[in-house]
Amino acid sequence: MGEAVVTIFSQIRLIAGPILTLLYPLYASIVAMESITKHDDEQWLAYWIIYSFLALIEIIIQPALETVSIWYDVKLVFVGWLVLPQFKGAAVLYKRFVREQIKKYNSHGHHHIFQGRNKFLDFLRYKSDEHHDHHY
């Protein structure tokens, strides 16, 4: 009986991860994009920014995380805080930390990064137009 309960909780834990980190945010992002207000868009853009950063950090420090047996559970609680409407943790983190870092970075004259991004996008548009011109 005890082993069956552990197995059930393990399965719930495995299913909870993708639902909490991907499926619910995907659904909520679509709802936000289709809503008239743009206030909810901020929460979900912030979520995807923070979740992407978390995923990158996990990839980089994966060997160390394998030694932390509770990492997955800690991550689920953290992501729950990020996504649950009662907390809107993603928007909170973005406003308090990410936005502040961007402001600080931009105030130090690092506008060239955004200029570089614009040049890259212009290059992609040019290549796309060039590609279409050759096929007609």
Backbone as JSON, one array per atom type, in Angstrom:
{
  "sequence": "MGEAVVTIFSQIRLIAGPILTLLYPLYASIVAMESITKHDDEQWLAYWIIYSFLALIEIIIQPALETVSIWYDVKLVFVGWLVLPQFKGAAVLYKRFVREQIKKYNSHGHHHIFQGRNKFLDFLRYKSDEHHDHHY",
  "N": [[0.82, -1.2, 0.0], [1.87, 1.31, 0.88], [3.93, 1.65, -0.95], [2.52, 1.9, -3.32], [1.26, 4.37, -2.94], [3.45, 6.08, -2.91], [4.31, 5.72, -5.55], [2.1, 6.77, -6.94], [2.19, 9.48, -6.09], [4.68, 10.14, -7.18], [4.14, 9.96, -9.91], [2.2, 11.99, -10.18], [3.77, 14.17, -9.51], [5.58, 14.15, -11.65], [3.87, 14.74, -13.78], [2.89, 17.2, -13.0], [4.98, 19.02, -13.41], [5.39, 19.62, -16.33], [2.77, 20.59, -16.79], [2.55, 22.8, -15.06], [4.8, 24.35, -15.77], [4.7, 24.66, -18.55], [2.18, 23.98, -20.01], [-0.04, 25.33, -18.65], [0.99, 28.05, -18.58], [1.21, 28.42, -21.38], [-1.49, 28.26, -22.24], [-2.56, 30.4, -20.7], [-1.08, 32.51, -21.77], [-2.03, 32.62, -24.4], [-4.71, 33.29, -23.92], [-4.26, 35.8, -22.75], [-3.1, 37.2, -24.9], [-5.26, 37.33, -26.62], [-7.06, 38.85, -25.23], [-8.66, 42.01, -24.57], [-7.4, 43.89, -22.93], [-4.04, 44.87, -22.18], [-2.68, 44.48, -19.93], [-2.45, 41.93, -18.75], [-0.75, 40.74, -20.53], [1.8, 41.53, -19.83], [2.44, 40.02, -17.54], [2.69, 37.45, -18.66], [4.6, 37.7, -20.68], [6.72, 38.41, -19.05], [6.88, 36.04, -17.57], [7.74, 34.17, -19.54], [10.22, 35.21, -20.19], [11.61, 35.01, -17.73], [11.33, 32.25, -17.23], [12.7, 31.2, -19.44], [15.27, 32.13, -18.88], [15.71, 30.72, -16.49], [15.66, 28.09, -17.51], [17.95, 28.14, -19.14], [19.94, 28.57, -17.21], [19.64, 26.18, -15.79], [20.51, 24.33, -17.71], [23.2, 25.03, -17.89], [24.18, 24.57, -15.27], [23.56, 21.94, -14.79], [24.98, 19.47, -13.98], [25.6, 20.08, -11.28], [23.06, 20.46, -10.23], [22.03, 17.91, -10.27], [22.98, 16.78, -7.98], [21.46, 17.88, -6.04], [18.85, 16.82, -4.48], [16.27, 17.81, -4.04], [15.81, 19.69, -5.97], [13.99, 19.68, -8.2], [11.5, 19.79, -6.93], [11.72, 22.24, -5.59], [11.94, 23.9, -7.8], [9.39, 23.51, -8.94], [7.73, 24.68, -6.97], [8.71, 27.32, -7.08], [8.11, 28.0, -9.78], [5.36, 27.73, -9.61], [4.79, 29.92, -7.98], [5.58, 31.9, -9.78], [3.61, 31.66, -11.82], [0.97, 31.48, -10.77], [-2.09, 33.23, -10.5], [-2.73, 34.51, -8.1], [-0.34, 35.35, -7.07], [1.35, 36.31, -9.16], [4.1, 36.19, -9.67], [6.04, 36.3, -11.73], [5.69, 38.79, -12.99], [6.25, 40.41, -10.81], [8.99, 39.76, -10.24], [10.1, 40.59, -12.67], [9.55, 43.37, -12.7], [10.89, 44.23, -10.37], [13.56, 43.33, -10.58], [14.59, 42.52, -13.23], [13.78, 44.64, -14.97], [15.01, 46.78, -13.61], [17.72, 46.1, -13.91], [17.96, 46.3, -16.68], [17.43, 49.03, -17.04], [19.6, 50.09, -15.61], [21.71, 49.05, -17.12], [21.23, 50.25, -19.64], [21.54, 52.9, -18.91], [24.22, 53.13, -18.72], [25.18, 53.54, -21.21], [24.86, 51.43, -23.08], [23.41, 51.21, -25.43], [24.01, 50.25, -27.88], [23.54, 47.54, -28.11], [20.81, 47.25, -28.63], [20.76, 48.6, -31.03], [22.32, 46.87, -32.52], [20.66, 44.64, -32.53], [18.57, 45.65, -34.08], [19.91, 46.03, -36.51], [20.48, 43.37, -37.11], [17.87, 42.34, -37.42], [17.09, 43.87, -39.63], [18.89, 42.84, -41.49], [17.95, 40.18, -41.64], [15.42, 40.66, -42.74], [16.18, 41.73, -45.21], [17.53, 39.53, -46.34], [15.39, 37.77, -46.46], [13.69, 39.1, -48.24], [15.38, 39.07, -50.46], [15.55, 36.34, -50.91], [12.9, 35.75, -51.61], [12.71, 37.22, -53.96], [14.29, 35.78, -55.76], [12.84, 33.55, -56.34], [10.76, 34.07, -58.03]],
  "CA": [[0.0, 0.0, 0.0], [2.75, 2.48, 0.97], [4.68, 1.76, -2.21], [1.57, 2.39, -4.32], [1.06, 5.8, -2.68], [4.68, 6.75, -3.38], [4.27, 5.67, -7.01], [1.08, 7.73, -7.39], [2.72, 10.82, -5.89], [5.76, 10.34, -8.15], [3.52, 10.22, -11.21], [1.59, 13.32, -10.1], [4.89, 15.11, -9.52], [6.11, 14.2, -13.01], [2.88, 15.4, -14.64], [2.74, 18.59, -12.55], [6.03, 19.85, -13.98], [5.02, 20.17, -17.64], [1.52, 21.36, -16.71], [2.81, 24.07, -14.39], [5.83, 25.16, -16.43], [4.46, 24.88, -19.98], [0.8, 23.96, -20.5], [-0.83, 26.44, -18.11], [1.47, 29.33, -19.12], [0.85, 28.5, -22.8], [-2.91, 28.59, -22.29], [-2.76, 31.76, -20.16], [-0.48, 33.46, -22.72], [-2.98, 32.75, -25.52], [-5.85, 34.06, -23.4], [-3.8, 37.17, -22.58], [-2.92, 37.81, -26.23], [-6.57, 37.54, -27.23], [-7.88, 39.75, -24.43], [-8.63, 43.42, -24.98], [-6.41, 44.62, -22.13], [-2.65, 44.45, -22.36], [-2.09, 44.33, -18.61], [-2.1, 40.53, -18.52], [0.37, 40.38, -21.42], [3.05, 41.77, -19.11], [2.69, 38.85, -16.68], [3.1, 36.27, -19.41], [5.91, 38.0, -21.29], [7.69, 38.31, -17.96], [7.04, 34.63, -17.26], [8.55, 33.48, -20.55], [11.58, 35.73, -20.05], [12.2, 34.42, -16.53], [11.41, 30.8, -17.4], [13.8, 30.95, -20.38], [16.51, 32.33, -18.14], [15.83, 29.58, -15.59], [16.01, 26.92, -18.32], [19.35, 28.29, -19.54], [20.76, 28.34, -16.02], [19.58, 24.74, -15.52], [21.38, 23.65, -18.68], [24.59, 25.33, -17.56], [24.6, 23.98, -13.99], [22.9, 20.63, -14.67], [25.69, 18.49, -13.13], [25.47, 20.46, -9.87], [21.66, 20.27, -9.83], [21.79, 16.48, -10.08], [23.34, 16.43, -6.61], [20.46, 18.49, -5.16], [17.7, 15.94, -4.68], [14.99, 18.52, -3.97], [15.77, 20.77, -6.96], [12.76, 19.63, -9.0], [10.41, 20.27, -6.08], [11.94, 23.68, -5.39], [11.61, 24.53, -9.08], [7.92, 23.51, -9.08], [7.18, 25.71, -6.07], [9.1, 28.62, -7.64], [7.32, 28.23, -10.99], [4.0, 27.97, -9.14], [4.76, 31.34, -7.56], [5.67, 32.73, -10.99], [2.45, 31.59, -12.71], [-0.35, 31.55, -10.16], [-2.63, 34.59, -10.55], [-2.74, 35.1, -6.77], [0.99, 35.9, -6.78], [1.93, 36.97, -10.34], [5.52, 36.3, -9.36], [6.85, 36.66, -12.89], [5.61, 40.25, -13.14], [6.96, 40.99, -9.65], [10.43, 39.62, -10.49], [10.5, 41.43, -13.8], [9.53, 44.79, -12.3], [11.86, 44.54, -9.31], [14.94, 42.97, -10.87], [14.98, 42.55, -14.64], [13.63, 46.01, -15.48], [16.04, 47.6, -12.97], [19.0, 45.8, -14.55], [17.92, 46.87, -18.03], [17.58, 50.49, -16.88], [20.98, 50.35, -15.21], [22.56, 48.73, -18.26], [21.02, 51.28, -20.65], [22.05, 54.18, -18.43], [25.67, 53.11, -18.87], [25.53, 53.72, -22.62], [24.89, 50.18, -23.82], [22.32, 51.22, -26.4], [24.47, 49.57, -29.09], [22.96, 46.19, -28.2], [19.53, 47.36, -29.31], [21.08, 48.95, -32.42], [22.77, 45.63, -33.14], [19.47, 43.82, -32.76], [17.85, 46.23, -35.22], [20.68, 45.72, -37.71], [20.28, 41.95, -37.36], [16.53, 42.19, -37.96], [17.11, 44.43, -40.99], [19.6, 41.86, -42.3], [17.04, 39.06, -41.89], [14.39, 41.12, -43.68], [16.83, 41.86, -46.5], [17.75, 38.17, -46.85], [14.07, 37.21, -46.77], [13.25, 39.74, -49.49], [16.26, 38.56, -51.51], [15.14, 34.94, -51.13], [11.63, 35.76, -52.34], [12.94, 37.76, -55.3], [14.91, 34.77, -56.6], [11.9, 32.46, -56.63], [9.66, 34.5, -58.9]],
  "C": [[0.86, 1.26, 0.0], [3.51, 2.72, -0.32], [3.78, 2.3, -3.32], [1.34, 3.89, -4.17], [2.27, 6.6, -3.18], [4.7, 6.8, -4.9], [3.27, 6.69, -7.56], [1.59, 9.16, -7.24], [3.87, 11.12, -6.86], [5.2, 10.66, -9.53], [2.87, 11.6, -11.25], [2.67, 14.39, -10.19], [5.45, 15.26, -10.93], [5.16, 14.93, -13.96], [2.75, 16.88, -14.28], [3.77, 19.51, -13.19], [5.65, 20.45, -15.33], [3.73, 20.99, -17.62], [1.79, 22.74, -16.14], [3.78, 24.96, -15.15], [5.5, 25.5, -17.88], [2.98, 24.97, -20.37], [-0.04, 25.12, -19.97], [-0.32, 27.79, -18.61], [1.16, 29.51, -20.62], [-0.6, 28.93, -22.96], [-3.15, 30.04, -21.83], [-2.17, 32.81, -21.09], [-1.41, 33.68, -23.91], [-4.18, 33.58, -25.09], [-5.46, 35.53, -23.26], [-3.65, 37.89, -23.92], [-4.26, 38.14, -26.87], [-7.47, 38.48, -26.43], [-7.7, 41.18, -24.91], [-7.55, 44.18, -24.22], [-5.02, 44.06, -22.4], [-1.95, 44.24, -21.02], [-1.64, 42.89, -18.35], [-0.97, 40.05, -19.42], [1.7, 40.5, -20.68], [3.42, 40.58, -18.23], [3.27, 37.7, -17.49], [4.38, 36.5, -20.21], [7.0, 37.88, -20.23], [7.93, 36.85, -17.61], [7.98, 33.96, -18.26], [10.0, 33.96, -20.51], [12.27, 35.04, -18.87], [12.34, 32.91, -16.67], [12.53, 30.44, -18.38], [15.14, 31.1, -19.7], [16.76, 31.16, -17.19], [16.26, 28.32, -16.35], [17.48, 26.98, -18.76], [20.29, 28.03, -18.36], [20.78, 26.85, -15.68], [20.49, 23.96, -16.45], [22.85, 23.82, -18.29], [25.04, 24.6, -16.29], [23.97, 22.61, -13.73], [23.67, 19.63, -13.8], [25.56, 18.8, -11.63], [24.04, 20.21, -9.38], [21.34, 18.8, -9.58], [22.13, 16.02, -8.67], [22.34, 16.99, -5.59], [19.15, 17.74, -5.37], [16.35, 16.67, -4.67], [14.85, 19.61, -5.04], [14.45, 20.81, -7.73], [11.58, 20.16, -8.2], [10.52, 21.77, -5.83], [11.56, 24.44, -6.65], [10.09, 24.59, -9.26], [7.28, 24.56, -8.19], [7.48, 27.1, -6.62], [8.26, 28.95, -8.87], [5.85, 28.44, -10.62], [3.83, 29.41, -8.7], [4.8, 32.26, -8.78], [4.33, 32.79, -11.73], [1.09, 31.81, -12.04], [-0.85, 32.99, -10.08], [-2.67, 35.28, -9.18], [-1.42, 35.82, -6.46], [1.56, 36.74, -7.91], [3.42, 37.23, -10.13], [6.39, 36.72, -10.52], [6.85, 38.17, -13.09], [6.36, 40.95, -12.01], [8.46, 40.93, -9.88], [10.89, 40.53, -11.61], [10.59, 42.89, -13.38], [10.64, 45.13, -11.32], [13.3, 44.29, -9.7], [15.32, 43.14, -12.33], [14.92, 43.97, -15.17], [14.7, 46.93, -14.89], [17.4, 47.36, -13.61], [19.07, 46.38, -15.96], [18.11, 48.38, -17.97], [19.02, 50.84, -16.55], [21.93, 50.13, -16.38], [22.45, 49.8, -19.34], [21.57, 52.62, -20.21], [23.56, 54.26, -18.53], [26.1, 53.16, -20.34], [25.6, 52.45, -23.43], [23.74, 50.09, -24.82], [22.7, 50.48, -27.68], [23.9, 48.15, -29.23], [21.64, 46.24, -28.94], [19.73, 47.78, -30.76], [21.53, 47.71, -33.18], [21.61, 44.7, -33.44], [18.71, 44.34, -33.97], [18.59, 45.95, -36.53], [20.49, 44.25, -38.1], [18.91, 41.71, -37.98], [16.43, 42.74, -39.38], [17.79, 43.46, -41.95], [18.68, 40.68, -42.65], [15.95, 39.45, -42.88], [14.96, 41.21, -45.1], [17.02, 40.48, -47.14], [16.42, 37.53, -47.23], [13.55, 37.78, -48.08], [14.07, 39.22, -50.67], [15.86, 37.13, -51.89], [13.85, 34.9, -51.94], [11.8, 36.26, -53.77], [13.5, 36.7, -56.26], [13.94, 33.64, -57.0], [10.76, 32.87, -57.54], [10.08, 34.59, -60.34]]
}
